[in-house]
Short mmCIF file of C-alpha atoms in Angstrom, two decimals:
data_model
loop_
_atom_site.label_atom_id
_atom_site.label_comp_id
_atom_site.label_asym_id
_atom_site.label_seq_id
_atom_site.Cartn_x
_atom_site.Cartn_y
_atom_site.Cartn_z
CA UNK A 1 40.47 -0.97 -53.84
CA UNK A 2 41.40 -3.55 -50.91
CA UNK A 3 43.99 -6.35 -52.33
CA UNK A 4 43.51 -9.74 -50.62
CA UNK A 5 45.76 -12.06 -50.08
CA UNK A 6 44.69 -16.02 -50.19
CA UNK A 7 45.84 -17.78 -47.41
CA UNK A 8 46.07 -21.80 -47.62
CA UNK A 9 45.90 -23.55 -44.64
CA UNK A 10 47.55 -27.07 -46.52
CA UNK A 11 51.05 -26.05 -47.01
CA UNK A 12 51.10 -25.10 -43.16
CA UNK A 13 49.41 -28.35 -42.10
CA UNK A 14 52.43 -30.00 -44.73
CA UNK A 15 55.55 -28.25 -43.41
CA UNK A 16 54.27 -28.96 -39.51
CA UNK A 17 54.38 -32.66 -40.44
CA UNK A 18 57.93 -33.04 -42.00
CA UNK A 19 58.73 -30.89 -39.34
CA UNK A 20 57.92 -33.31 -36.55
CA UNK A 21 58.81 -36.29 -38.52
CA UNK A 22 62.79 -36.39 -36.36
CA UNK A 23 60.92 -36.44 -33.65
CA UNK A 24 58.63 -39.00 -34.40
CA UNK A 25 61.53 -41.13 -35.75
CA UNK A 26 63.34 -40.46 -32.80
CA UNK A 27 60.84 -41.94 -30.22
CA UNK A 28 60.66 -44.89 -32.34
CA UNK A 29 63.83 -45.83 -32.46
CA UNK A 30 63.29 -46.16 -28.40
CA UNK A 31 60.54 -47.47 -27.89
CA UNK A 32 59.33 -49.64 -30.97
CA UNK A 33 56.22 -50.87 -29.59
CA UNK A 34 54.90 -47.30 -29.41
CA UNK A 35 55.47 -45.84 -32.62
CA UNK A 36 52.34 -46.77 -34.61
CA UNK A 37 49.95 -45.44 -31.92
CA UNK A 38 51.86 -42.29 -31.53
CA UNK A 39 52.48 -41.26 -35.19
CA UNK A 40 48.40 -41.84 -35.36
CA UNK A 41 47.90 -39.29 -32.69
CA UNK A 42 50.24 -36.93 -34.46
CA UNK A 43 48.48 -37.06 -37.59
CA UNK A 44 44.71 -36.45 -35.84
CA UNK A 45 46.17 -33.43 -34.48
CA UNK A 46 47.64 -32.02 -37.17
CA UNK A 47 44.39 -32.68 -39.55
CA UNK A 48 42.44 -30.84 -36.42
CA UNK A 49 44.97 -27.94 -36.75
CA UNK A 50 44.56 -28.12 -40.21
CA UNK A 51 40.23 -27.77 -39.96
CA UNK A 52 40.67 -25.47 -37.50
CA UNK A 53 42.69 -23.34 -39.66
CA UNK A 54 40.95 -23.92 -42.89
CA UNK A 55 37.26 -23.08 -40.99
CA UNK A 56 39.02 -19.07 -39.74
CA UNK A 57 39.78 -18.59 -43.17
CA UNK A 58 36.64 -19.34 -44.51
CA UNK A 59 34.98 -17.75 -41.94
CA UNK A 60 36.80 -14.14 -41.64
CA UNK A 61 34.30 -11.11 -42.31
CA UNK A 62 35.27 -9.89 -45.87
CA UNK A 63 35.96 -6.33 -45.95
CA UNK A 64 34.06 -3.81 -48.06
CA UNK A 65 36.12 -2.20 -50.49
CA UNK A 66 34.53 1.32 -49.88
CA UNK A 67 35.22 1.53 -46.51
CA UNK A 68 36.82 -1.07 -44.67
CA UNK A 69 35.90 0.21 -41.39
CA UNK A 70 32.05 -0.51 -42.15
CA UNK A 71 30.86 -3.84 -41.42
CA UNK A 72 26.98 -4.90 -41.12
CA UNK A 73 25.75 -7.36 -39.04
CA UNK A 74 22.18 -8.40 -37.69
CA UNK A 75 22.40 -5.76 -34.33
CA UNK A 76 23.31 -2.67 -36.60
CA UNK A 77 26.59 -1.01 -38.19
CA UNK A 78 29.75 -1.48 -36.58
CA UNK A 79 32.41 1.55 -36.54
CA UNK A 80 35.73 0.37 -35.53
CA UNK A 81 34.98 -1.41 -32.06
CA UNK A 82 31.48 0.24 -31.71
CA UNK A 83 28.30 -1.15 -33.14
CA UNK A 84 25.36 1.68 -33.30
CA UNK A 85 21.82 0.11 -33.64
CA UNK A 86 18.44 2.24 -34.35
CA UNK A 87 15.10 1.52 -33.57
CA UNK A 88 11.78 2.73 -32.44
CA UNK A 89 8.34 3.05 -33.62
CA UNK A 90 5.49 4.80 -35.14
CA UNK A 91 2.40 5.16 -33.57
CA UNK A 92 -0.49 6.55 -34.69
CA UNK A 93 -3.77 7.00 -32.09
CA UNK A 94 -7.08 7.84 -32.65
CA UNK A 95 -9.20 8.74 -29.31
CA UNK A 96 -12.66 9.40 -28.93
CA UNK A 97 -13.48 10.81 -25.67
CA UNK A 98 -16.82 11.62 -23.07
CA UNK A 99 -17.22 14.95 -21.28
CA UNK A 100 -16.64 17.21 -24.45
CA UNK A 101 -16.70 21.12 -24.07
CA UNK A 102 -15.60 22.54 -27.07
CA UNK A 103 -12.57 23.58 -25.69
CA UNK A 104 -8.87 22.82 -26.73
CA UNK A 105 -8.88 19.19 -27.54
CA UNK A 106 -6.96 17.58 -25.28
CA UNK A 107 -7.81 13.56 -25.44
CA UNK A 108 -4.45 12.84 -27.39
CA UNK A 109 -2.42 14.30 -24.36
CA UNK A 110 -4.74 13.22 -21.92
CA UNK A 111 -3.49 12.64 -18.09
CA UNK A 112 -5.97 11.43 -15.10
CA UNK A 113 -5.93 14.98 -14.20
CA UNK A 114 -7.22 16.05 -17.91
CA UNK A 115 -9.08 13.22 -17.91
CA UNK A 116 -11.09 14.38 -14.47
CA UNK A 117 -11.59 17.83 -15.72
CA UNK A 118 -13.74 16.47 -18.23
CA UNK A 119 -15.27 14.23 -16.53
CA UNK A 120 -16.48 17.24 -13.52
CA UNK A 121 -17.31 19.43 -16.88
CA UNK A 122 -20.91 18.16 -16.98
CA UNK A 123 -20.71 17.40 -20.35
CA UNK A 124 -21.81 14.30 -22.03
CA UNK A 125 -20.90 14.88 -25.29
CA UNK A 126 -18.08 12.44 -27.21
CA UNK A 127 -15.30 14.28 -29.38
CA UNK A 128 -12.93 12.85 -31.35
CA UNK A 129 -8.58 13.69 -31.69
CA UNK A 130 -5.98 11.75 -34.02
CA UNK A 131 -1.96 11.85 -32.77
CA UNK A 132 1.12 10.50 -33.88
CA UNK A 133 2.85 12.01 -31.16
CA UNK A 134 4.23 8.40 -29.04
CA UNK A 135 6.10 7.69 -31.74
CA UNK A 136 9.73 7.10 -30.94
CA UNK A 137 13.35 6.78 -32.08
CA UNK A 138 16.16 5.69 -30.46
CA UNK A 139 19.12 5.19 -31.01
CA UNK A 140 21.78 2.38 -29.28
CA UNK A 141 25.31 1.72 -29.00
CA UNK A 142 27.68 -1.31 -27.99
CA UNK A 143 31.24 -0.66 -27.62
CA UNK A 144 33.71 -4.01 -26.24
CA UNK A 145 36.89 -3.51 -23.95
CA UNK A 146 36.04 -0.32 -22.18
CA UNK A 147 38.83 -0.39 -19.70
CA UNK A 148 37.83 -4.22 -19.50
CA UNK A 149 33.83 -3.69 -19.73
CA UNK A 150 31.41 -3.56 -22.22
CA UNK A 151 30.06 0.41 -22.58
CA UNK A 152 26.77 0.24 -23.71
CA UNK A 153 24.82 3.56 -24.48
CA UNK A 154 21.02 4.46 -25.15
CA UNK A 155 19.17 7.30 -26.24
CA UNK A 156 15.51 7.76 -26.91
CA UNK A 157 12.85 10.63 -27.49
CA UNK A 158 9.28 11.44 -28.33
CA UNK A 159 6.56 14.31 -29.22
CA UNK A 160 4.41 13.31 -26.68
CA UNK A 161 4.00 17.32 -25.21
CA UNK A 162 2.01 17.89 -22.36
CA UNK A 163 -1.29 19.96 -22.62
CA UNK A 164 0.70 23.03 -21.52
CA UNK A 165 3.07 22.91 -24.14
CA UNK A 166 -0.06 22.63 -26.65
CA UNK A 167 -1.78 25.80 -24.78
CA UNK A 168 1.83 27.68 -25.06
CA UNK A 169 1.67 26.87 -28.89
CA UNK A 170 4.94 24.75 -29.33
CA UNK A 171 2.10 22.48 -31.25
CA UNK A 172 -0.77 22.72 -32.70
CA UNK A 173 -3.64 21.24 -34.39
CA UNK A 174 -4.64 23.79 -36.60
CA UNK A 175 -2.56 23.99 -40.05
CA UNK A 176 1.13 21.59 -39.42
CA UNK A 177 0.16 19.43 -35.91
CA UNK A 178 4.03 20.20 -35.16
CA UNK A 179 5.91 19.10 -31.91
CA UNK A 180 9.17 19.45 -31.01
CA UNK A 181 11.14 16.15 -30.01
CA UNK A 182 11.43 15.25 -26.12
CA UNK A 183 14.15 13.47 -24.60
CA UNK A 184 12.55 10.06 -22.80
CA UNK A 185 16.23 8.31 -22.07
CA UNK A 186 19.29 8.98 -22.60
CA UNK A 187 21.73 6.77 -20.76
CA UNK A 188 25.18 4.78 -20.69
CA UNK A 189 26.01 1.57 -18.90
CA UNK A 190 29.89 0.01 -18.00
CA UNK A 191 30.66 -2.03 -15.28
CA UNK A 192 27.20 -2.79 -13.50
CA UNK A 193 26.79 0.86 -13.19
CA UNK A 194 24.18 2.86 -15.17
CA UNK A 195 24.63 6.91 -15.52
CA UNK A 196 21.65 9.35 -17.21
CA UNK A 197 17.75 9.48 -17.62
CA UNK A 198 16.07 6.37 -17.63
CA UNK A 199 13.14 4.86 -15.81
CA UNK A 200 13.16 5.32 -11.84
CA UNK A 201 15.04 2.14 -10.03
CA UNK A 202 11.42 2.59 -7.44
CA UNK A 203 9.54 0.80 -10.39
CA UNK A 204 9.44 -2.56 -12.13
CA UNK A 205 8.72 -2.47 -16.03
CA UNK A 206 8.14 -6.69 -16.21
CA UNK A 207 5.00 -5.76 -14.53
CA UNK A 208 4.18 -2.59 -16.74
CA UNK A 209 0.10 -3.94 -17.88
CA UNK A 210 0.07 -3.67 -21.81
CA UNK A 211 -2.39 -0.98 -22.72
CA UNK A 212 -2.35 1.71 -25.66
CA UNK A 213 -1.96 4.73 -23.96
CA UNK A 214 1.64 4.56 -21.94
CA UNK A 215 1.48 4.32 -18.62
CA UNK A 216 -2.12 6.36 -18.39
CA UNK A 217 -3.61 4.13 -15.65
CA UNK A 218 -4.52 5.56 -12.20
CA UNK A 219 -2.03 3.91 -10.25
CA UNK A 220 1.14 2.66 -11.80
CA UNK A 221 4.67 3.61 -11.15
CA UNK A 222 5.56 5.04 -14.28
CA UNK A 223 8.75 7.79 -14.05
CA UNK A 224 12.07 8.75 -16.45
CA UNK A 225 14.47 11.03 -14.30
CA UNK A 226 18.40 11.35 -14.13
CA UNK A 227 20.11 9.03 -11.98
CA UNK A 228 23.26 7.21 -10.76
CA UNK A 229 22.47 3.46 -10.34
CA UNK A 230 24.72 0.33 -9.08
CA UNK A 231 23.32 -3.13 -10.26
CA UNK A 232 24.79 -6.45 -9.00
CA UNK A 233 23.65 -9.94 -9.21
CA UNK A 234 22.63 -11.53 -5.94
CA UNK A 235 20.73 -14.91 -4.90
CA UNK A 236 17.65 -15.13 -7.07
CA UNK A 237 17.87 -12.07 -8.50
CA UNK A 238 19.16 -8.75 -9.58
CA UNK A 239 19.62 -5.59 -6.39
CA UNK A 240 19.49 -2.19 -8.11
CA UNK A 241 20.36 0.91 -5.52
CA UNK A 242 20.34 5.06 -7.24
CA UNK A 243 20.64 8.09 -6.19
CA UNK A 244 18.00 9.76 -8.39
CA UNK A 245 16.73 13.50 -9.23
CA UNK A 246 15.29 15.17 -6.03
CA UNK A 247 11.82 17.08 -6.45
CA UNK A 248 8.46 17.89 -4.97
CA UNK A 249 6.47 19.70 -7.29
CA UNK A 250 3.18 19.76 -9.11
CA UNK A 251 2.27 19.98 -12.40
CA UNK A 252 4.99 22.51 -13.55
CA UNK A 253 5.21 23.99 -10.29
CA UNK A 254 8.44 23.17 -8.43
CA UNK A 255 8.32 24.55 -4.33
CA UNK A 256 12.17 24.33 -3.65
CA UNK A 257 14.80 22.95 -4.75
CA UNK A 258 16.49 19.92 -2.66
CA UNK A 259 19.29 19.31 -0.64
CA UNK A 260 19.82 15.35 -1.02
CA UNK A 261 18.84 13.24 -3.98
CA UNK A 262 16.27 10.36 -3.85
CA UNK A 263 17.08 7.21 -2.83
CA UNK A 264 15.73 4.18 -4.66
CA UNK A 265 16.70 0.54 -3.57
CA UNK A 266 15.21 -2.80 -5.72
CA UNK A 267 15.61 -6.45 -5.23
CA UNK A 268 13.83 -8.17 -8.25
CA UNK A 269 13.65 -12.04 -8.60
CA UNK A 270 14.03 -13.86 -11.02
CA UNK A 271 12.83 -17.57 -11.96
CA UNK A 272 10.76 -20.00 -13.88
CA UNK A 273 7.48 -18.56 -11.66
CA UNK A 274 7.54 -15.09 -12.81
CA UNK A 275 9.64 -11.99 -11.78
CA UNK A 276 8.90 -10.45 -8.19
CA UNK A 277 10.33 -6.97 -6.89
CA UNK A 278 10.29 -5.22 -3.89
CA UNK A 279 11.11 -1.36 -3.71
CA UNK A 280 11.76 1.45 -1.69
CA UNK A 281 11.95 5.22 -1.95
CA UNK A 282 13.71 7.82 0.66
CA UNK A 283 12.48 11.73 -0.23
CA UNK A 284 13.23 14.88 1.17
CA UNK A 285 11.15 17.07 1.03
CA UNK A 286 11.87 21.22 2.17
CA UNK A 287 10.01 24.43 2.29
CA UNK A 288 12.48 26.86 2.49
CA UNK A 289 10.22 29.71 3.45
CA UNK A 290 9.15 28.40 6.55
CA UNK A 291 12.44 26.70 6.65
CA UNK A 292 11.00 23.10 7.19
CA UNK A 293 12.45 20.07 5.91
CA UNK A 294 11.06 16.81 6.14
CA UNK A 295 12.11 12.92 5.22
CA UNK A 296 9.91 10.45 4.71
CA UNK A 297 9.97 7.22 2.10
CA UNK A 298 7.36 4.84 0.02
CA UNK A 299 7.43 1.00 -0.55
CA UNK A 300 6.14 -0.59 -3.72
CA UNK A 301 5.74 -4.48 -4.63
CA UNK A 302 5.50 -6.04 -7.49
CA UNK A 303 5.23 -9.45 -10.05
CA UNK A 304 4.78 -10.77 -12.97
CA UNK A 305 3.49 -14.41 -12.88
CA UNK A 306 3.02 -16.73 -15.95
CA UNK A 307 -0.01 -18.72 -15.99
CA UNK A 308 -1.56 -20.84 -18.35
CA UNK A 309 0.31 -20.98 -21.45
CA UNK A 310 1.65 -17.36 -22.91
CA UNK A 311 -0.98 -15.33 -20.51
CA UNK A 312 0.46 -13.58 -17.43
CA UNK A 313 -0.66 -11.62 -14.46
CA UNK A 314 1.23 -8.34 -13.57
CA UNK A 315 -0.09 -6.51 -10.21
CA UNK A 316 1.58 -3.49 -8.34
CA UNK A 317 1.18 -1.94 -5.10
CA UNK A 318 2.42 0.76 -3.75
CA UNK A 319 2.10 3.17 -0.94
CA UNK A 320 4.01 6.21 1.34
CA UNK A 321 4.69 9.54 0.17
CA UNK A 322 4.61 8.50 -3.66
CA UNK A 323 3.37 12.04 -4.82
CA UNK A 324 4.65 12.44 -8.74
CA UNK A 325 5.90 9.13 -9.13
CA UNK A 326 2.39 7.23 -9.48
CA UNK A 327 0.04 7.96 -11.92
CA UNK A 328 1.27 10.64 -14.03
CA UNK A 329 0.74 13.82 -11.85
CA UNK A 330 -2.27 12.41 -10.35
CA UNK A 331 -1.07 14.25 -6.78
CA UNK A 332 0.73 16.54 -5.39
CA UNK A 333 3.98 15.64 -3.33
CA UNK A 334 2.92 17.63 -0.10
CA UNK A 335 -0.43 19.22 1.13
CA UNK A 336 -0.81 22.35 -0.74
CA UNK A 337 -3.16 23.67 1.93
CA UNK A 338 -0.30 22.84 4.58
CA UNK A 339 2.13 24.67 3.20
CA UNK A 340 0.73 27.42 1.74
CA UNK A 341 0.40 27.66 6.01
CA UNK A 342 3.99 27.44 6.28
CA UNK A 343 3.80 23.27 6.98
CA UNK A 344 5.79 20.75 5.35
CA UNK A 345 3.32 17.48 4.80
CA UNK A 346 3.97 14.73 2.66
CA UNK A 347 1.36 13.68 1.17
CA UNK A 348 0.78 9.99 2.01
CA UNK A 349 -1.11 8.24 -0.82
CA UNK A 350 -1.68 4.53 -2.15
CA UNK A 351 -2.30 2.40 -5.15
CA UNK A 352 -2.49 -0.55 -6.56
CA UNK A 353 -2.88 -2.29 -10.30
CA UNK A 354 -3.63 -5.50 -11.35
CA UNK A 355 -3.66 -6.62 -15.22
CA UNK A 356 -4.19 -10.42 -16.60
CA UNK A 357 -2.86 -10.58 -20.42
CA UNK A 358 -4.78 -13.65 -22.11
CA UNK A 359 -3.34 -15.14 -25.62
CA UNK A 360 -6.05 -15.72 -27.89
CA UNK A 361 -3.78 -17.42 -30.70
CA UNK A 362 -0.02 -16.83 -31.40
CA UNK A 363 -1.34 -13.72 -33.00
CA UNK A 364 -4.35 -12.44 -31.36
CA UNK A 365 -4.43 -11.04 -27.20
CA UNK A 366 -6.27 -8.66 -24.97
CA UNK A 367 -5.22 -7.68 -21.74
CA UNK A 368 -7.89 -6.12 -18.76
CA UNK A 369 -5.94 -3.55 -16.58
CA UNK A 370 -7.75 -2.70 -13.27
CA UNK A 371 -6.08 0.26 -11.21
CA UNK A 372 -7.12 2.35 -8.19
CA UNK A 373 -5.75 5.40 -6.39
CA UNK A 374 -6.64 7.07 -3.11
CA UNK A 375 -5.36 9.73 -0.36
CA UNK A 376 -4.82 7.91 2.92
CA UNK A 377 -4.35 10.82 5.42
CA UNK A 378 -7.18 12.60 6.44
CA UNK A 379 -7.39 16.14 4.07
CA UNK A 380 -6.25 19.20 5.45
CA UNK A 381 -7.59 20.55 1.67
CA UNK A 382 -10.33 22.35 -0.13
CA UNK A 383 -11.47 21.08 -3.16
CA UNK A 384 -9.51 23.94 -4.62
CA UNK A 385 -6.49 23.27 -2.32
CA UNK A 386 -4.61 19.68 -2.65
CA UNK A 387 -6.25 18.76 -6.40
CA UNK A 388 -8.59 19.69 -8.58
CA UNK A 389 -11.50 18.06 -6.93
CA UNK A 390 -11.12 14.50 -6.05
CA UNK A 391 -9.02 12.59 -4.13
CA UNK A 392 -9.33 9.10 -5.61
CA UNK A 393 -9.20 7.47 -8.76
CA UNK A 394 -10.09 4.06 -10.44
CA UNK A 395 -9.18 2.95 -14.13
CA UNK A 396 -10.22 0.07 -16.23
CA UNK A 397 -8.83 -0.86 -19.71
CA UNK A 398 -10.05 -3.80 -21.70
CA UNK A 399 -8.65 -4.19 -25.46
CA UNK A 400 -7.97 -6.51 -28.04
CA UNK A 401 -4.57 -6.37 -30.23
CA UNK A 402 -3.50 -8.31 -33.22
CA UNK A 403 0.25 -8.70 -33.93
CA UNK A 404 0.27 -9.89 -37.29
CA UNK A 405 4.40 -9.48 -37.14
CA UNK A 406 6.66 -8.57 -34.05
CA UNK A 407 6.90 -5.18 -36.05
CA UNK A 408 2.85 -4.58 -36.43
CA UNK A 409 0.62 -4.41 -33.72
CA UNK A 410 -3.15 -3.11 -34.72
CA UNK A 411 -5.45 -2.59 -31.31
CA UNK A 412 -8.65 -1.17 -30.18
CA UNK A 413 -9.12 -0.60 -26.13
CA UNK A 414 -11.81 0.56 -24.17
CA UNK A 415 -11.22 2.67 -20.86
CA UNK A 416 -13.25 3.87 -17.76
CA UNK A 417 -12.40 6.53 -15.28
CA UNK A 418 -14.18 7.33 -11.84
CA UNK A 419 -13.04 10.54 -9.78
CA UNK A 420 -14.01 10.13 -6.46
CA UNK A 421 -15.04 13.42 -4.92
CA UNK A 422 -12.89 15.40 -2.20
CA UNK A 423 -15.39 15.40 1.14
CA UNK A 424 -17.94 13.85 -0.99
CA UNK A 425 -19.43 10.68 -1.60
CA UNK A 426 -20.03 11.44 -5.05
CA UNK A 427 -17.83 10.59 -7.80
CA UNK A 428 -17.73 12.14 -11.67
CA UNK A 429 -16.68 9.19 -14.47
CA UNK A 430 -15.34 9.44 -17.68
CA UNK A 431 -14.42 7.06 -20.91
CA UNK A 432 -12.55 6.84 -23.96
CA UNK A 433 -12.49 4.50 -26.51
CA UNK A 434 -8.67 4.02 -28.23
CA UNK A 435 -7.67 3.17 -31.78
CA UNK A 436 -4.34 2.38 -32.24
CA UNK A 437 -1.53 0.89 -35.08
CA UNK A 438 2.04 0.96 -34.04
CA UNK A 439 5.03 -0.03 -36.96
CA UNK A 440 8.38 -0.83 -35.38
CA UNK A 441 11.89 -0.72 -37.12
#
């Protein structure tokens, strides 16, 4: 049981007074014509002291008698001098899909590239598939006077799987429609500098288009990977420079490991006509077979302009050797037909996205998300060889969401996929219509 003891801020305000009284007497014993307008100012300051000291007392946080170490507030529990937050969401998705086969279902972890091999199957038939598997939880942490800094530390994961994990079993939809948790972020700030997994410094999130399915458009930057980032405030803005985790791969194949990490660099601006950024990338990329090893880099620019009222446009461009980081394994980072000839080529690619976000009441907004895709240099590939068998993309979403509360959103969304063709000037298309609630805490 905590004993408290009542502190009166009166007496202290009383015994100041009679303490200064001498001196008051004192000065007016000198100077007479003085002493009425300086005993007036005594007596304002010591009724201030005395509000000041009456408001702390009635303001101190009162101590729970179970554990005074606990204290609640609105941004989570505080443990000694470190206040832990959670949050996250559930989100539950249901996805009906063209280009069925009766194969594994695969629309509720559906990438372009899953997305493309139904729409070359030749099938026209729609199936259905129901996840859960976006839903998040994170957890958050603020901790004051870290060697003079505020240390600030985040951590977040999913189920969202891949196909392959589905094919290897880790889930299924059979009997339990089990998946493991996967680590999204997990990383701590102090003193302008950032240290984990979080999203690459080469995109900008303020121009992320709000759609149901994260990040599944053909052409946005949309990549979590460990990194070591600076941030500093400059004229306008905000300059962000990492050094982030090195690879060239393809889907779950890695060709070598690298020698030098990735270097991001972003100056993002910031003002009452949107947010504008301007990125670049520096890869290396090595073939240690044929003992090759090859630099080259990727620009992306981006903004997020308000318009009339609450509606916005977000756009995106990119282009250079962007391999995995646009469009969710969409390309390989190198010709696959150039090395597998003992050639290092980066694959030089482009893309671009443009989304306008209209309000149709406080509660009520759709957004219409147009993105395209395409391989700039001239294919050294087979069908068989670079991708799976084209060598552009475009996406369109359309969709309508209704956020009765900040913490409900309800949506339906309509998307449309064409696959250009490699050495064709035929294309394959494919569409999906998307159900979705999502409940935040």
């Amino acid at each position: 049981m905590t004993t408290r003891k009542h502190f009166h801020a009166k007496p202290l305000a009383r015994v100041i007074a009679l303490a200064s009284m001498p001196l008051v007497t004192f000065g007016a014993a000198n100077v007479a014509a003085q002493e009425s307008s300086e005993l007036q100012e005594l007596r304002d300051r010591v009724q201030t002291l005395e509000r000041t000291l009456e408001g702390a007392v009635s303001t101190a946080p009162e101590l729970q008698d179970d554990n005074p170490y606990l204290l609640r507030n609105g941004d989570g529990i505080k443990i000694g001098g470190t206040t832990i937050s959670f949050g996250g969401f559930i989100k539950a998705d249901a996805i009906f899909g063209s280009g069925g086969n009766g194969s594994l279902n695969s629309y509720t972890v559906g990438l372009p590239r899953t997305y493309a091999s139904a729409a070359a199957s030749g099938e026209s038939d729609w199936k259905t598939g129901f996840s859960a598997r976006e839903s998040r939880l994170s957890i958050g942490t603020e901790t004051d006077d870290v060697a003079g800094h505020m240390l600030t530390t985040y951590i977040e994961m999913d189920f969202n799987q891949d196909l392959n994990d589905a094919l290897n079993e880790t889930g299924n939809e059979i009997v339990s429609n089990s998946y493991a948790p996967r680590l999204r972020q997990a990383y701590g700030s102090w003193n302008n500098w950032d240290f984990g997994q979080t999203y690459t410094t080469f995109t900008d999130l303020a121009a992320l288009p709000e759609i149901l399915g994260q990040g599944k458009m053909a052409a946005f930057i949309y990549v979590t990977q460990p990194l070591i980032r600076y941030n500093m405030a400059v004229p306008g803005g905000k300059l962000m420079m990492s050094l982030e985790n090195p690879e060239d791969g393809f889907y779950g194949n890695s060709y070598d490991d690298q020698s030098y990490p990735d270097l991001a660099v972003r100056y993002q601006l910031r003002g009452q006509f949107g947010f504008y950024s301007i990125a670049g990338l520096l890869r290396n990329f090595e073939d240690n077979a044929a003992n090759e090893t090859k630099t080259d880099g990727a620009v992306s620019l981006s903004a997020r302009i308000p318009t009339v009222g609450k509606d916005d446009l977000r756009l995106q461009y990119s282009y250079g050797a962007l391999g995995r980081y646009m469009g969710l394994l969409t390309y390989p980072d190198v010709d696959l037909v150039a090395r597998a000839q003992g050639d290092v080529e980066p694959l030089k690619t482009y893309g671009a996205t443009a989304a306008y976000r209209h309000f149709w009441s406080p509660a009520w907004r759709s957004s219409l998300t147009v993105s395209h895709t395409e391989i700039v240099d001239g294919l050294r590939a087979s069908p068989a060889g670079t991708l799976s068998y084209f060598d552009s993309s475009t996406s369109v979403h359309a969709n309508l969401l209704w956020s009765a509360h900040k913490n409900l959103t309800l949506g339906l969304e309509y998307a449309y996929w064409d696959f250009g063709e490699i050495a064709s000037s035929s294309s394959k298309q494919y569409e999906q219509v998307m159900a979705s609630a999502k409940l935040s805490f």
